[in-house]
JSON list of C-alpha atoms in Angstrom, two decimals:
[
{"chain": "I", "resi": 82, "resn": "MET", "atom": "CA", "xyz": [43.00, 64.64, -141.71]},
{"chain": "I", "resi": 83, "resn": "PHE", "atom": "CA", "xyz": [46.08, 64.25, -139.53]},
{"chain": "I", "resi": 84, "resn": "GLU", "atom": "CA", "xyz": [48.69, 61.69, -140.41]},
{"chain": "I", "resi": 85, "resn": "VAL", "atom": "CA", "xyz": [50.58, 59.94, -137.62]},
{"chain": "I", "resi": 86, "resn": "SER", "atom": "CA", "xyz": [54.19, 59.25, -138.43]},
{"chain": "I", "resi": 87, "resn": "THR", "atom": "CA", "xyz": [55.64, 56.00, -137.14]},
{"chain": "I", "resi": 88, "resn": "THR", "atom": "CA", "xyz": [59.24, 56.52, -138.16]},
{"chain": "I", "resi": 89, "resn": "ASP", "atom": "CA", "xyz": [62.18, 55.59, -135.97]},
{"chain": "I", "resi": 90, "resn": "GLU", "atom": "CA", "xyz": [62.62, 59.28, -135.12]},
{"chain": "I", "resi": 91, "resn": "THR", "atom": "CA", "xyz": [59.36, 59.40, -133.15]},
{"chain": "I", "resi": 92, "resn": "LYS", "atom": "CA", "xyz": [59.72, 56.05, -131.37]},
{"chain": "I", "resi": 93, "resn": "PRO", "atom": "CA", "xyz": [61.53, 56.16, -128.02]},
{"chain": "I", "resi": 94, "resn": "ASN", "atom": "CA", "xyz": [64.51, 53.85, -127.59]},
{"chain": "I", "resi": 95, "resn": "LEU", "atom": "CA", "xyz": [63.06, 51.13, -125.34]},
{"chain": "I", "resi": 96, "resn": "LYS", "atom": "CA", "xyz": [65.18, 48.94, -123.07]},
{"chain": "I", "resi": 97, "resn": "LEU", "atom": "CA", "xyz": [64.12, 45.78, -121.24]},
{"chain": "I", "resi": 98, "resn": "THR", "atom": "CA", "xyz": [63.94, 46.94, -117.61]},
{"chain": "I", "resi": 99, "resn": "LYS", "atom": "CA", "xyz": [63.44, 45.10, -114.31]},
{"chain": "I", "resi": 100, "resn": "ILE", "atom": "CA", "xyz": [60.39, 46.35, -112.40]},
{"chain": "I", "resi": 101, "resn": "TRP", "atom": "CA", "xyz": [58.24, 45.55, -109.39]},
{"chain": "I", "resi": 102, "resn": "LYS", "atom": "CA", "xyz": [54.51, 45.41, -110.21]},
{"chain": "I", "resi": 103, "resn": "CYS", "atom": "CA", "xyz": [51.49, 45.12, -107.95]},
{"chain": "I", "resi": 104, "resn": "ARG", "atom": "CA", "xyz": [49.99, 41.64, -107.62]},
{"chain": "I", "resi": 105, "resn": "ASN", "atom": "CA", "xyz": [46.47, 43.08, -107.36]},
{"chain": "I", "resi": 106, "resn": "ALA", "atom": "CA", "xyz": [44.87, 42.73, -110.84]},
{"chain": "I", "resi": 107, "resn": "GLU", "atom": "CA", "xyz": [42.85, 45.94, -110.40]},
{"chain": "I", "resi": 108, "resn": "CYS", "atom": "CA", "xyz": [45.91, 47.99, -109.39]},
{"chain": "I", "resi": 109, "resn": "LYS", "atom": "CA", "xyz": [48.16, 49.19, -112.20]},
{"chain": "I", "resi": 110, "resn": "ALA", "atom": "CA", "xyz": [51.09, 50.38, -110.03]},
{"chain": "I", "resi": 111, "resn": "TRP", "atom": "CA", "xyz": [54.69, 49.48, -110.85]},
{"chain": "I", "resi": 112, "resn": "VAL", "atom": "CA", "xyz": [58.15, 50.76, -109.88]},
{"chain": "I", "resi": 113, "resn": "ARG", "atom": "CA", "xyz": [61.49, 50.48, -111.67]},
{"chain": "I", "resi": 114, "resn": "GLU", "atom": "CA", "xyz": [63.76, 48.16, -109.68]},
{"chain": "I", "resi": 115, "resn": "GLU", "atom": "CA", "xyz": [66.44, 50.84, -109.41]},
{"chain": "I", "resi": 116, "resn": "PHE", "atom": "CA", "xyz": [63.96, 53.09, -107.56]},
{"chain": "I", "resi": 117, "resn": "ALA", "atom": "CA", "xyz": [62.42, 50.36, -105.39]},
{"chain": "I", "resi": 118, "resn": "VAL", "atom": "CA", "xyz": [63.23, 49.79, -101.75]},
{"chain": "I", "resi": 119, "resn": "GLU", "atom": "CA", "xyz": [63.83, 46.51, -99.95]},
{"chain": "I", "resi": 120, "resn": "GLN", "atom": "CA", "xyz": [60.57, 44.67, -99.25]},
{"chain": "I", "resi": 121, "resn": "GLN", "atom": "CA", "xyz": [58.77, 46.92, -101.78]},
{"chain": "I", "resi": 122, "resn": "SER", "atom": "CA", "xyz": [55.03, 47.26, -101.19]},
{"chain": "I", "resi": 123, "resn": "CYS", "atom": "CA", "xyz": [52.60, 48.83, -103.63]},
{"chain": "I", "resi": 124, "resn": "PRO", "atom": "CA", "xyz": [52.76, 52.64, -103.39]},
{"chain": "I", "resi": 125, "resn": "ILE", "atom": "CA", "xyz": [49.04, 52.87, -104.19]},
{"chain": "I", "resi": 126, "resn": "CYS", "atom": "CA", "xyz": [47.20, 49.96, -102.52]},
{"chain": "I", "resi": 127, "resn": "LYS", "atom": "CA", "xyz": [50.01, 48.87, -100.12]},
{"chain": "I", "resi": 128, "resn": "GLY", "atom": "CA", "xyz": [49.66, 45.27, -101.35]},
{"chain": "I", "resi": 129, "resn": "PRO", "atom": "CA", "xyz": [52.44, 42.82, -102.23]},
{"chain": "I", "resi": 130, "resn": "MET", "atom": "CA", "xyz": [54.49, 43.30, -105.37]},
{"chain": "I", "resi": 131, "resn": "LEU", "atom": "CA", "xyz": [56.32, 40.87, -107.65]},
{"chain": "I", "resi": 132, "resn": "ARG", "atom": "CA", "xyz": [59.30, 41.20, -109.96]},
{"chain": "I", "resi": 133, "resn": "SER", "atom": "CA", "xyz": [58.70, 41.51, -113.67]},
{"chain": "I", "resi": 134, "resn": "MET", "atom": "CA", "xyz": [60.20, 42.98, -116.85]},
{"chain": "I", "resi": 135, "resn": "ARG", "atom": "CA", "xyz": [58.92, 45.78, -119.08]},
{"chain": "I", "resi": 136, "resn": "HIS", "atom": "CA", "xyz": [60.20, 47.61, -122.16]},
{"chain": "I", "resi": 137, "resn": "LEU", "atom": "CA", "xyz": [60.72, 51.21, -121.03]},
{"chain": "I", "resi": 138, "resn": "PRO", "atom": "CA", "xyz": [62.65, 54.25, -122.18]},
{"chain": "I", "resi": 139, "resn": "ALA", "atom": "CA", "xyz": [66.06, 54.46, -120.53]},
{"chain": "I", "resi": 140, "resn": "VAL", "atom": "CA", "xyz": [66.49, 57.00, -117.74]},
{"chain": "I", "resi": 141, "resn": "GLN", "atom": "CA", "xyz": [69.63, 58.82, -116.78]},
{"chain": "I", "resi": 142, "resn": "ASN", "atom": "CA", "xyz": [70.15, 59.08, -113.05]},
{"chain": "I", "resi": 143, "resn": "LYS", "atom": "CA", "xyz": [71.59, 62.51, -112.53]},
{"chain": "I", "resi": 144, "resn": "ILE", "atom": "CA", "xyz": [73.94, 62.96, -109.61]},
{"chain": "I", "resi": 145, "resn": "LYS", "atom": "CA", "xyz": [73.11, 66.08, -107.66]},
{"chain": "I", "resi": 146, "resn": "SER", "atom": "CA", "xyz": [76.10, 68.35, -107.73]},
{"chain": "I", "resi": 147, "resn": "GLN", "atom": "CA", "xyz": [77.45, 69.56, -104.45]},
{"chain": "I", "resi": 148, "resn": "PRO", "atom": "CA", "xyz": [77.47, 73.32, -103.92]},
{"chain": "I", "resi": 149, "resn": "ARG", "atom": "CA", "xyz": [80.86, 74.78, -104.67]},
{"chain": "I", "resi": 150, "resn": "LYS", "atom": "CA", "xyz": [82.95, 76.21, -101.90]},
{"chain": "I", "resi": 151, "resn": "PRO", "atom": "CA", "xyz": [84.14, 79.77, -102.34]},
{"chain": "I", "resi": 152, "resn": "LYS", "atom": "CA", "xyz": [87.82, 80.03, -103.33]},
{"chain": "I", "resi": 153, "resn": "SER", "atom": "CA", "xyz": [88.54, 81.70, -100.01]},
{"chain": "I", "resi": 154, "resn": "ASP", "atom": "CA", "xyz": [87.79, 78.37, -98.22]},
{"chain": "I", "resi": 155, "resn": "PHE", "atom": "CA", "xyz": [90.70, 76.56, -99.96]}
]
C-alpha cells in the first residue's frame, strides 16, 4: 500500500487571496483579483462575477526583462 505524507514539507504555503468568482452556481470559474480586468465577466460563461476570498498558493509576478542593447549602441 502507498502511504500519503501530510507533513508541512508537502503542503503548499497558502495565502488568503482576493478573487472574482462566477455567480452562476454551475460554473466553477474564478480569477485572481490581480489578473482581473475592470468590469470582470466570467471567462467561461460570460456571466457576472462577484468578489470573494480563497486560500491559494502565492504567485510571483515575474517582470519580463527587456532585451539588452549591444554595447556598441551606448
